[in-house]
Short mmCIF file of C-alpha atoms and ligand atoms in Angstrom, two decimals:
data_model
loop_
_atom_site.label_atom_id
_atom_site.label_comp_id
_atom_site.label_asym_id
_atom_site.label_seq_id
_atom_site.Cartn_x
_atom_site.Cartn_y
_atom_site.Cartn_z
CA UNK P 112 28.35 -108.99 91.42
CA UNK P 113 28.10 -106.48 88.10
CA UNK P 114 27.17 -107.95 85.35
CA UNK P 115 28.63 -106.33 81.81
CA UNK P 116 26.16 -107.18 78.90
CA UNK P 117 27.95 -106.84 75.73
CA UNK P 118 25.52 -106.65 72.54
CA UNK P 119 27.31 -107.57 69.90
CA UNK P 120 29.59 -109.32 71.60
CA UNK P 121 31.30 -110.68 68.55
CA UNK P 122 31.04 -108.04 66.09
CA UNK P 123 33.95 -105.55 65.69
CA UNK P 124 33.80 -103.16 68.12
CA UNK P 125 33.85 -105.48 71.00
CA UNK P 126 37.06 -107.36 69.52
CA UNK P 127 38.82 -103.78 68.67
CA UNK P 128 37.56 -102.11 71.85
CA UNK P 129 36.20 -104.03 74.49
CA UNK P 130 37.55 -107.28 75.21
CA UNK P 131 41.60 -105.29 75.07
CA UNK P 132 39.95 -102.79 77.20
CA UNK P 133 38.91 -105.34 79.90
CA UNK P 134 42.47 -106.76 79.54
CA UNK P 135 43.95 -103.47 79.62
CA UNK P 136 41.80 -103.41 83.24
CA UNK P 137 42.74 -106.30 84.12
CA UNK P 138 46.58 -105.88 83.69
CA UNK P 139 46.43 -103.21 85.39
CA UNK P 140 44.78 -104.67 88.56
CA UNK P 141 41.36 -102.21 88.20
CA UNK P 142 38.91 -105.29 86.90
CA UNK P 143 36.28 -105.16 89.39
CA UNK P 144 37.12 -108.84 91.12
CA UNK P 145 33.25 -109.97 90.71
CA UNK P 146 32.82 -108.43 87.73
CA UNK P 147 31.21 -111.25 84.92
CA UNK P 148 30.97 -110.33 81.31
CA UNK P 149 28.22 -111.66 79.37
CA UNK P 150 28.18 -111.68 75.49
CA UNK P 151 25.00 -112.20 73.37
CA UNK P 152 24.68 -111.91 69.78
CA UNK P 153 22.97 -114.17 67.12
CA UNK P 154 26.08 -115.87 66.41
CA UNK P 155 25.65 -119.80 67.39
CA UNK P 156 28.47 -120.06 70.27
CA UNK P 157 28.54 -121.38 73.81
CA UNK P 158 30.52 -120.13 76.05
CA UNK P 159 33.42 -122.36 75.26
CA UNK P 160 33.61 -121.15 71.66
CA UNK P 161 33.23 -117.49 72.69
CA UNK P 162 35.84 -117.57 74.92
CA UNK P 163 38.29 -119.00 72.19
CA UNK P 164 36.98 -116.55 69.74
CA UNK P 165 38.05 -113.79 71.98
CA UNK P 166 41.07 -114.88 72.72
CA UNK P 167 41.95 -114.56 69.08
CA UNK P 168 40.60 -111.08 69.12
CA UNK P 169 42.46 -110.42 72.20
CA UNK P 170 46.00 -112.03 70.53
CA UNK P 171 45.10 -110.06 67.35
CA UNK P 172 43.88 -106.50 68.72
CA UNK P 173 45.45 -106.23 72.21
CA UNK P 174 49.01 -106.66 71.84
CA UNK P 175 51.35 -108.62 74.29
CA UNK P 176 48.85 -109.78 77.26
CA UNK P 177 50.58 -112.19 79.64
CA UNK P 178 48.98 -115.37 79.59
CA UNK P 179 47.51 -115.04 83.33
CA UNK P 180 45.72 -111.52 82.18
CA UNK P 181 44.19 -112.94 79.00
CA UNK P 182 43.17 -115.93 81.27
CA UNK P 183 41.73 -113.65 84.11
CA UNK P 184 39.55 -112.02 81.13
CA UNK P 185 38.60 -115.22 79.22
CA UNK P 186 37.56 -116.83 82.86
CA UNK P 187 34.80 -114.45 83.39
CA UNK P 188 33.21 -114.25 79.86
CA UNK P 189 30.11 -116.48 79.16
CA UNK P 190 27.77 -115.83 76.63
CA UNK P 191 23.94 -116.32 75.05
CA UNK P 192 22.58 -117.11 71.57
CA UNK P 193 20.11 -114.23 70.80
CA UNK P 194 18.47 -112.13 68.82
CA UNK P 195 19.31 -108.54 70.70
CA UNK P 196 15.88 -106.91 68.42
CA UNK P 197 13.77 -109.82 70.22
CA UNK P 198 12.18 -108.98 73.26
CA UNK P 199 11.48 -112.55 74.36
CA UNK P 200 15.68 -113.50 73.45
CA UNK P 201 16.36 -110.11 75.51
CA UNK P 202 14.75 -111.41 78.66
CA UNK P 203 16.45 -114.33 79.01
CA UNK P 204 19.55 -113.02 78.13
CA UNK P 205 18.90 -110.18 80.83
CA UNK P 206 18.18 -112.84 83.64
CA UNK P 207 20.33 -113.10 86.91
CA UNK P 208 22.45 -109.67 86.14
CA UNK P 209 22.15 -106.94 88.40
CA UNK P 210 23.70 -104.78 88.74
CA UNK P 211 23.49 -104.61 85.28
CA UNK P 212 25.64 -102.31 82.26
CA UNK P 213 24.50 -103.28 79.00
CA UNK P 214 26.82 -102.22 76.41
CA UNK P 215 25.31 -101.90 73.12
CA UNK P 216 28.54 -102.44 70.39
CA UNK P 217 25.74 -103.15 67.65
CA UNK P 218 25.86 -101.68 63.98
CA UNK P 219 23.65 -97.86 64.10
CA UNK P 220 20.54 -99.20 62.69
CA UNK P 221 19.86 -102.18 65.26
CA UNK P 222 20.30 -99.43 68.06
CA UNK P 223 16.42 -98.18 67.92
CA UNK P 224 14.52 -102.17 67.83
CA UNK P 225 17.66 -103.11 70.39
CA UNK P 226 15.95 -100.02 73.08
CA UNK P 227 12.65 -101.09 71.77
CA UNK P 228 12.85 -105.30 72.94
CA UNK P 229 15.29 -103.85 76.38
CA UNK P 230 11.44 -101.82 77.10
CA UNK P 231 9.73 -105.28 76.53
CA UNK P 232 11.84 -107.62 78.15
CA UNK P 233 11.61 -105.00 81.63
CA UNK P 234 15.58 -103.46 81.91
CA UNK P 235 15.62 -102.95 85.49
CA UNK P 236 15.54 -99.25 85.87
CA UNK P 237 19.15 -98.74 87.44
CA UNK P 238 21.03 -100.73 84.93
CA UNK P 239 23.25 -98.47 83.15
CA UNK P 240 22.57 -98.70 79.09
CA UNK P 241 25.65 -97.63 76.82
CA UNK P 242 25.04 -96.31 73.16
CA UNK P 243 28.33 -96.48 71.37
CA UNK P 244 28.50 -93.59 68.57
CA UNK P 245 27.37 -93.03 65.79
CA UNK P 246 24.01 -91.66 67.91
CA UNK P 247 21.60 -91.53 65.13
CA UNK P 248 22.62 -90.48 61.86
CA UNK P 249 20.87 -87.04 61.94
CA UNK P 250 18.68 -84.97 64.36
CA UNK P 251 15.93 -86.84 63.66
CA UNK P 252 17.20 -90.44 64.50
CA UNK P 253 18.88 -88.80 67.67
CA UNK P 254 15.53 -87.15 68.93
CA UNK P 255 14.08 -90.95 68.20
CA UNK P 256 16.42 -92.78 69.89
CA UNK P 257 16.64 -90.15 72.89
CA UNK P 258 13.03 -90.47 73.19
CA UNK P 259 13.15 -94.42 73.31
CA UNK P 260 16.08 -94.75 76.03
CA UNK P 261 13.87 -92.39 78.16
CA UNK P 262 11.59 -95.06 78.77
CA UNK P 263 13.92 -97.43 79.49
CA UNK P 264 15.96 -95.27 81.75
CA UNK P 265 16.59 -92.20 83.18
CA UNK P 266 19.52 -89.58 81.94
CA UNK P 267 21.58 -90.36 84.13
CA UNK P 268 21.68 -94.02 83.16
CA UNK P 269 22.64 -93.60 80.02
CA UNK P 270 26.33 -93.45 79.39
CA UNK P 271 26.55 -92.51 75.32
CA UNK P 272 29.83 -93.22 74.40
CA UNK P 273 32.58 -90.59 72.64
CA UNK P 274 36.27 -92.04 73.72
CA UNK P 275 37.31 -89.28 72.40
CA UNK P 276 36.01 -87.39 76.59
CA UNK P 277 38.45 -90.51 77.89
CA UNK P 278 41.74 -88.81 76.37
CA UNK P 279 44.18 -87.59 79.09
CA UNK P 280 45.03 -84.26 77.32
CA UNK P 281 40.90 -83.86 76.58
CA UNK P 282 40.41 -84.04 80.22
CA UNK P 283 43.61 -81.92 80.76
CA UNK P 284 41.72 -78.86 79.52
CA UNK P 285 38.96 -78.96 82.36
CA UNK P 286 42.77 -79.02 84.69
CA UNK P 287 44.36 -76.34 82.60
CA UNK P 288 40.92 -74.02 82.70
CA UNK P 289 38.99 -74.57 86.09
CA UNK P 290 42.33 -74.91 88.10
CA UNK P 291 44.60 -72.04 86.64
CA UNK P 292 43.73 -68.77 88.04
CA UNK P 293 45.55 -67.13 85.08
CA UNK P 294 43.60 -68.37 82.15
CA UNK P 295 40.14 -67.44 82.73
CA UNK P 296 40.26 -63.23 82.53
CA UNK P 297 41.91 -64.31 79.05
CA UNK P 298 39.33 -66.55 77.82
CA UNK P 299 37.36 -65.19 75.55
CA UNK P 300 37.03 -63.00 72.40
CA UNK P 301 38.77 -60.03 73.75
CA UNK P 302 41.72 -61.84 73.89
CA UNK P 303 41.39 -65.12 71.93
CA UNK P 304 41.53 -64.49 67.86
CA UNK P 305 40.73 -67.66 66.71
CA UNK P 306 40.67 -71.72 68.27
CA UNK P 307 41.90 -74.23 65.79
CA UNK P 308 40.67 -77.92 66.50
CA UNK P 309 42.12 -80.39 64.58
CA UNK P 310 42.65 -84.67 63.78
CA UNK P 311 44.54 -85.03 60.81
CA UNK P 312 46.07 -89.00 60.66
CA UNK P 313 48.08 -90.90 58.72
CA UNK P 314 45.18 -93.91 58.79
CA UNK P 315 43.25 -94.60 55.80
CA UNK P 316 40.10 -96.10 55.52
CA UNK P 317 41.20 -99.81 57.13
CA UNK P 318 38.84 -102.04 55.86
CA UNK P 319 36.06 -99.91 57.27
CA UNK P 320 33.75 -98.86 54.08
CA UNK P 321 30.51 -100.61 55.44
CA UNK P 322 30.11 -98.21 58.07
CA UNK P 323 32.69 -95.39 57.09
CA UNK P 324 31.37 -94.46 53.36
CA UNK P 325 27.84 -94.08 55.01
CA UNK P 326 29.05 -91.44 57.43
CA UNK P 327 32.26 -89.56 56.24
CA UNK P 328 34.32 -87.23 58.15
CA UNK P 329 32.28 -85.02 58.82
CA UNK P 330 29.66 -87.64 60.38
CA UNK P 331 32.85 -89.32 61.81
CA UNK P 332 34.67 -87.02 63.47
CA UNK P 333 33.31 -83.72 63.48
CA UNK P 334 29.67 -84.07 65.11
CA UNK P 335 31.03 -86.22 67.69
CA UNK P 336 34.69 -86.13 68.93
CA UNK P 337 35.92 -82.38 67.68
CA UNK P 338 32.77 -80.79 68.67
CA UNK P 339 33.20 -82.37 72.71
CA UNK P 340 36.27 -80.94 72.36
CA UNK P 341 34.73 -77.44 71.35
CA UNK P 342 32.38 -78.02 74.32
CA UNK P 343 35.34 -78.41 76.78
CA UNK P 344 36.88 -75.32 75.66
CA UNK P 345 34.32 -73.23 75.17
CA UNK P 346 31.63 -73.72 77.74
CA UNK P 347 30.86 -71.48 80.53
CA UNK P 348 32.61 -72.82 84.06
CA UNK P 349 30.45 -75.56 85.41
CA UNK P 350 29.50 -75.25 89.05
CA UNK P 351 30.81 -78.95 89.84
CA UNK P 352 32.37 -81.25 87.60
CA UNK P 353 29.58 -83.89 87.97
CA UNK P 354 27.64 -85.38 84.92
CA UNK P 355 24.68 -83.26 85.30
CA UNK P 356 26.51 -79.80 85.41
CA UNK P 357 29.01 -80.22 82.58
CA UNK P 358 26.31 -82.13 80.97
CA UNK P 359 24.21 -79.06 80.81
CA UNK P 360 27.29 -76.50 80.72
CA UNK P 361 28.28 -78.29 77.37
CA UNK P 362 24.84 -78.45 76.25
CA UNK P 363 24.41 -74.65 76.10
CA UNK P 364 27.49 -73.93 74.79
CA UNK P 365 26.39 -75.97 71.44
CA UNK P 366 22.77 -74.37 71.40
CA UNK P 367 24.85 -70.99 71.27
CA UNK P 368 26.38 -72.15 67.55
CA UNK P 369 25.01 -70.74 64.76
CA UNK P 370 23.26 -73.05 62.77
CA UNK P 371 24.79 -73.09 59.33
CA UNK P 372 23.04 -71.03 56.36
CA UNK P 373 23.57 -72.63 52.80
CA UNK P 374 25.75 -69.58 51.99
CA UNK P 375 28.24 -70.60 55.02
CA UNK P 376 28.45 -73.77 54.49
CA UNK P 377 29.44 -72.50 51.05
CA UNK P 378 32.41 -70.49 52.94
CA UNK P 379 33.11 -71.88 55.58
CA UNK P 380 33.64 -75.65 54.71
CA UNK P 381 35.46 -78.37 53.10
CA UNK P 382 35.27 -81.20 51.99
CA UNK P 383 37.61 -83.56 49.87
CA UNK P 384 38.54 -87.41 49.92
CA UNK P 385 41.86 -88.78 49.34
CA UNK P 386 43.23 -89.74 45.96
CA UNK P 387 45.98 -92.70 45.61
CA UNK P 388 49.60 -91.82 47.30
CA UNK P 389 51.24 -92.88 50.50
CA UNK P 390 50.77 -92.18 53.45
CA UNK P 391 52.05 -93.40 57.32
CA UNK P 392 54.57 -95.43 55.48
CA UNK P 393 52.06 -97.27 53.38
CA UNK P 394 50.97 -97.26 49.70
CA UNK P 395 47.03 -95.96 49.84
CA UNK P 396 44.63 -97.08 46.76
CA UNK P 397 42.75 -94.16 45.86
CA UNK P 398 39.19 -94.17 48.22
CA UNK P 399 37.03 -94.16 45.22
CA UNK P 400 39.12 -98.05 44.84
CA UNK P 401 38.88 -98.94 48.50
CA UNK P 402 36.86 -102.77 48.76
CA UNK P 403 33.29 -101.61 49.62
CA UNK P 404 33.25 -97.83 48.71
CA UNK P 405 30.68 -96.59 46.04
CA UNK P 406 32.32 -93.86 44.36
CA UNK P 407 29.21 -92.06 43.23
CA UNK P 408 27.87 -91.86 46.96
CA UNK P 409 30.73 -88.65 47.22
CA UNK P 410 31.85 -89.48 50.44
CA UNK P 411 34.09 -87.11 51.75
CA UNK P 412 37.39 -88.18 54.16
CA UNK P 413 38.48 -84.81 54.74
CA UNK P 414 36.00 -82.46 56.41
CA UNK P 415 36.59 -78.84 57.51
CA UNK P 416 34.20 -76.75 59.41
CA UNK P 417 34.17 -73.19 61.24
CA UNK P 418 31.96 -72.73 63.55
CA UNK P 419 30.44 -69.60 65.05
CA UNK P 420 29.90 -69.22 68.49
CA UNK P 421 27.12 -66.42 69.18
CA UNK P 422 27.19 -65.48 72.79
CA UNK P 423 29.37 -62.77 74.80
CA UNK P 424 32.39 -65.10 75.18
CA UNK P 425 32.95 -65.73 72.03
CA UNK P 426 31.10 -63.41 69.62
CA UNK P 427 33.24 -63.18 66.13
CA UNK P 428 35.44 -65.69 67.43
CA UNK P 429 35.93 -68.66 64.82
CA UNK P 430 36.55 -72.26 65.77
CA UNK P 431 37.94 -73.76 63.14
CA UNK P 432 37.41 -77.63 62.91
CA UNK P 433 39.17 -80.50 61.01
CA UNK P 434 40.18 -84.10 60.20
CA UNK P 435 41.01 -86.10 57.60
CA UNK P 436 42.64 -89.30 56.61
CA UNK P 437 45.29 -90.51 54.75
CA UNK P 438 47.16 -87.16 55.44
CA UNK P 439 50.60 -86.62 55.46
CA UNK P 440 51.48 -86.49 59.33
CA UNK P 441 49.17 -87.06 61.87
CA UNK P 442 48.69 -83.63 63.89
CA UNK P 443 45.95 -84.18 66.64
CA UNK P 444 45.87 -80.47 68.82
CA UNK P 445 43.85 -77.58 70.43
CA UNK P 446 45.77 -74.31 69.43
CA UNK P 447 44.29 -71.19 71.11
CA UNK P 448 45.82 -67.96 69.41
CA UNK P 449 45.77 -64.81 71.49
CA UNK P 450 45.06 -61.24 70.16
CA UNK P 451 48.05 -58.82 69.52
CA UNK P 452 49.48 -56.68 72.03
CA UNK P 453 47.51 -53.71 71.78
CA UNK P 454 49.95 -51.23 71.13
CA UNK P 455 53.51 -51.83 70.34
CA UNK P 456 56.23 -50.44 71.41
CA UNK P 457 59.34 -52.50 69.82
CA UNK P 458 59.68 -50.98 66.21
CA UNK P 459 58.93 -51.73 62.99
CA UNK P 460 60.57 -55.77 61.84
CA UNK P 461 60.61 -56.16 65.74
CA UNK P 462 56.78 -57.15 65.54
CA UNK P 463 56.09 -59.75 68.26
CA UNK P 464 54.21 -63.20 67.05
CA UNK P 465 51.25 -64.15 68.83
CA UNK P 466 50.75 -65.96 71.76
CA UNK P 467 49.71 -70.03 71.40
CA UNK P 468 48.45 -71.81 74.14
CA UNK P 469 48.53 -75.82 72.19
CA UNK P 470 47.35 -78.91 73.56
CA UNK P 471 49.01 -81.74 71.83
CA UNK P 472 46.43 -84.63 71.96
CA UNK P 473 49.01 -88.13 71.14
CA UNK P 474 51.53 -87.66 72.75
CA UNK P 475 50.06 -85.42 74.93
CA UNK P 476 51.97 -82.28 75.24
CA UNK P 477 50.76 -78.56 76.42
CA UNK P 478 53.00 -75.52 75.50
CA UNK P 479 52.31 -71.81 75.11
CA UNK P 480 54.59 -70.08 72.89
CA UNK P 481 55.69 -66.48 73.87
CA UNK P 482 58.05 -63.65 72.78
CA UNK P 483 61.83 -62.69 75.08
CA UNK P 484 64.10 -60.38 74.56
CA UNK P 485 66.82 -62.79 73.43
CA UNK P 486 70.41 -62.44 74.17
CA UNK P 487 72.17 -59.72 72.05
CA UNK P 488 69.90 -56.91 70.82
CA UNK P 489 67.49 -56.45 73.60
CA UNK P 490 64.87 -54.53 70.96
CA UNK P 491 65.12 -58.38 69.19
CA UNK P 492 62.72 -60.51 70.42
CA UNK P 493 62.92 -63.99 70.25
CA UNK P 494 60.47 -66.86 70.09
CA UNK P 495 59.88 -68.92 73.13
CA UNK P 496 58.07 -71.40 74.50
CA UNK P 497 56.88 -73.08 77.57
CA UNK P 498 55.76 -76.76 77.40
CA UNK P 499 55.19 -79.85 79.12
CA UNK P 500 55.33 -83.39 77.79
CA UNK P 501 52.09 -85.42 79.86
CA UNK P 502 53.25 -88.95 81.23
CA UNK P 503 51.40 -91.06 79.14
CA UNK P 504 48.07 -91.97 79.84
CA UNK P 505 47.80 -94.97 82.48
CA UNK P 506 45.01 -96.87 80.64
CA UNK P 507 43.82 -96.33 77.05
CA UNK P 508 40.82 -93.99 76.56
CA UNK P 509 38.50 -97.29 75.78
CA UNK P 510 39.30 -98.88 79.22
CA UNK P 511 39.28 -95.66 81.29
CA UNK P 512 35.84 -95.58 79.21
CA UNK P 513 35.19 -98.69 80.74
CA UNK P 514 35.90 -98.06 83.88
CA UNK P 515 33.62 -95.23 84.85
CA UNK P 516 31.07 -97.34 82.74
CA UNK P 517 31.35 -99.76 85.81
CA UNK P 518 31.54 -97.78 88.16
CA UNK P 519 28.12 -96.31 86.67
CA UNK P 520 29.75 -92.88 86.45
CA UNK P 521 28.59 -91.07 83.09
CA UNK P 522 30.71 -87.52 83.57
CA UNK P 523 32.59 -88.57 80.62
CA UNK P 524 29.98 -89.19 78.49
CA UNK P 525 27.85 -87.35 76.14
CA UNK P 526 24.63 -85.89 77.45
CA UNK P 527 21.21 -86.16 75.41
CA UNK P 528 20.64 -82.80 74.46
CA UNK P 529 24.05 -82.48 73.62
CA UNK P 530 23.42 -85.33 70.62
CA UNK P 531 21.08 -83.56 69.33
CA UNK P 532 22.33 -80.02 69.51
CA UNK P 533 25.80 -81.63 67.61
CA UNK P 534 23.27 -83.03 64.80
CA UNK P 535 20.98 -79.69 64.53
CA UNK P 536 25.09 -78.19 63.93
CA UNK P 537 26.17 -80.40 61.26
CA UNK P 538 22.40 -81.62 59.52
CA UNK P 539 22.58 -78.10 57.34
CA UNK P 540 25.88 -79.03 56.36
CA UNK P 541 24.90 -82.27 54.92
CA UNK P 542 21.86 -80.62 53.08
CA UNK P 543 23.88 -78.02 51.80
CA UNK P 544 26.71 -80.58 50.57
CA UNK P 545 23.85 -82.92 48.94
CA UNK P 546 23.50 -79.79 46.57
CA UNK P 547 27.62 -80.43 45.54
CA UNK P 548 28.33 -77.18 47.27
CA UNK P 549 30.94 -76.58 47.93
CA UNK P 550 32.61 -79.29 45.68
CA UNK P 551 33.85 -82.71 47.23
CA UNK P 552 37.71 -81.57 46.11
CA UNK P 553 40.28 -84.19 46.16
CA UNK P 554 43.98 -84.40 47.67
CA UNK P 555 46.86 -87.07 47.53
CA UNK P 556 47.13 -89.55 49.84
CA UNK P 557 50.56 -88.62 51.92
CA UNK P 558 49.17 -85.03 50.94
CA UNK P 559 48.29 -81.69 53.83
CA UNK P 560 45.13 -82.26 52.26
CA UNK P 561 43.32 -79.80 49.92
CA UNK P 562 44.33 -76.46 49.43
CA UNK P 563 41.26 -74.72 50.30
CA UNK P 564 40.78 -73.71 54.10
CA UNK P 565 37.92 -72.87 55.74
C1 BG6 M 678 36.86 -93.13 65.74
C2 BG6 M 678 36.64 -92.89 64.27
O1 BG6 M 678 35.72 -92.77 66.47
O2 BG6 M 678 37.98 -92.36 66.17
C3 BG6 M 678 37.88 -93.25 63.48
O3 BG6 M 678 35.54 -93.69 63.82
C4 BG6 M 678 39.08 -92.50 64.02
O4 BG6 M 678 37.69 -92.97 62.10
C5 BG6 M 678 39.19 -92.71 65.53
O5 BG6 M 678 40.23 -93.00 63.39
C6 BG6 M 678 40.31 -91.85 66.12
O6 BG6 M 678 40.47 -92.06 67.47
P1 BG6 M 678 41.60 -93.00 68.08
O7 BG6 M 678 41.53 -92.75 69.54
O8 BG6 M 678 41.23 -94.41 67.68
O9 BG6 M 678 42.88 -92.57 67.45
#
């Protein structure tokens, strides 16, 4: 009988995330049938009250769930009072659980004394610990907290979360690279110009300033989600898709980025936060007015970053990263443009456009756009384009996440070295931006964001 842990078990995350994600499970007949969920936190419930606090979170977060599913999910949940930093509170809450995940959904800064009492209390050495993002806050709390989990665990029992690797379309592009015979002899700089990664949304900030104005976009998105994505299109093939190869296959594709000089971070990024407008259909206050926010702290919601990739694949190629919030449409792709033809032989205004291989991320879409001869002139060519709309994804990215978090499986996870590799990326940035270069610019709400580009 697994037992899921859930630190935190009342705190945000796990009413956002988890508890929809075990009814999204359930619903869809993949709960494990002896799985048993255990909360702890330092809230003062028994297991009655948690289970009708959940239920709220559950009627408020997780849309329509048929009575029987939200029951099946309430039934197994049972919970303990405790202090998740205390060694002493950790053992007892660890007692009669194996197999054992222990999820921590805790706020960044109880994530180091949380590893520290799960060493104390004894974590049986094949429980499976997941870290939910952010991981550390800079290289330095990454290499701390790396070091800490290893002696609890192993690697390969630690499942660091980025829900971004549960997206269909994100594990699409392992599909559309390792199983396409045509792509590879094209993929890399001699025939790739440029790879633009982007997550623009409509969202603003949500009610999210205690953690969001500490971190930023660039904290936010960038070192975590868009730069797994970067991995996953720009690593070398792994030799198997198990943890441990495309673990290591994404690590050295990261250690290959060029850490950023002052002087490129002065070219080569952006940075900006909304102003008041609307956007997704809503009137946004301006950020620097959002409940929470401290205006002077500079905090940017917009972040845009190229990134340099210095090996043989993809020398002089840039990969040009962004998201923001508040935008005007929410655009969330991979677009791969191709090189020219290298000679051409339709005449002057007959000039062909380049090729675009573009995977759509919500809904998930893939298309490559290419040039015909159209009907009429044949010296005319005419745009084209092959696509394919992806059924939609059979369970959300948190309860797919889930899933192989269950199943003890952590190929869709992030790998240690990879954490820190992402932070030794985007630490220079943040030094460089501390020094108001380049300047925190500013864009309406409902805007395309700032003018500059990277
Ligand atoms: C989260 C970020 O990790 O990802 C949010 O903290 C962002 O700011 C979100 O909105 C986007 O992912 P999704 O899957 O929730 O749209």
């Amino acid at each position: 009988m697994t037992t899921l842990l859930i630190f935190g078990a009342v705190g945000d995350l796990a009413g956002r995330y988890l508890l929809p994600a075990l009814a999204s499970l359930a619903a869809s007949g993949n709960l494990p049938p002896e799985l048993r969920v255990r909360g702890a936190g330092r809230e003062d419930l028994d297991r009655d009250s948690f289970r009708a606090h959940a239920g709220e979170q559950l009627d408020q977060h997780a849309g329509d769930v048929p009575p029987d599913t939200r029951d099946t999910v309430l039934d197994r949940l049972d919970y303990v009072v405790a202090d998740v930093t205390d060694p002493s509170a950790v053992a007892s809450a660890l007692r009669g659980t194996t197999p054992l995940r222990v999820y921590l959904a805790l706020p960044p800064a109880l994530f180091e004394p949380t590893v520290r009492a799960l060493a104390e209390a004894g974590l049986p050495r094949d429980a499976l610990v997941v870290v939910e993002k952010p991981f550390g806050t800079d290289l330095e709390g990454a290499r701390r907290l790396n070091r800490l989990l290893a002696e609890v665990t192993d690697e390969d029992h630690i499942f660091r979360v980025d829900h971004f690797l549960a997206k269909q379309t994100v594990q699409n592009i392992l599909g559309l690279r390792f199983a396409n015979r045509i792509f590879e002899p094209v993929w890399n700089a001699r025939h790739i110009e440029s790879i633009d990664i982007t997550w623009d949304e409509t969202l603003a900030l949500e009610g999210r300033a205690s953690y969001y104005d500490t971190a930023g976009a660039l904290r936010d998105m960038l070192q975590n989600h868009l730069l797994q994505l970067l991995c996953l299109v720009a690593m070398e093939p792994p030799h198997t898709l198990g943890a441990r190869d495309l673990r290591e296959r994404k690590a050295d594709v990261l250690r290959a980025v060029r850490t950023p000089t002052a002087a490129q971070t002065a070219r080569d990024t952006v940075r900006a936060r909304y102003t008041a407008g609307r956007a997704g259909n809503r009137d946004v206050v301006d950020y620097t007015a959002e409940r929470g926010v401290d205006p002077d702290r500079g905090t940017e919601t917009f972040a845009a970053m190229t990134c340099w990739i210095d090996n043989w694949r993809w020398a002089g190629v840039p990969f040009r990263l962004r998201s923001g919030k508040a935008l005007g449409a929410a655009r969330s792709e991979i677009a791969i443009r191709f090189r020219d033809v290298p000679h051409l032989v339709f005449g002057q205004g007959h000039e062909p456009e380049p090729n675009v291989l573009r995977m759509v991320l919500d809904p998930d879409r893939v298309e490559l756009s290419l040039n015909l001869n159209g009907a009429g002139d044949p010296f005319d060519l005419e745009p084209a384009c092959l696509g394919t709309d992806l059924a939609a994804q059979e369970l959300p990215a948190y309860a797919r996440l889930l899933l192989d978090v269950l199943d003890g499986d952590t190929t869709l996870s992030v790998g240690g070295a990879e954490a820190e590799e992402a932070w030794r990326i985007v630490d220079p940035v943040l030094a460089t931006w501390s020094t108001e270069t380049p300047p925190l610019l500013e864009y309406p709400a409902g805007s395309s964001g700032p003018s500059a580009k990277t």
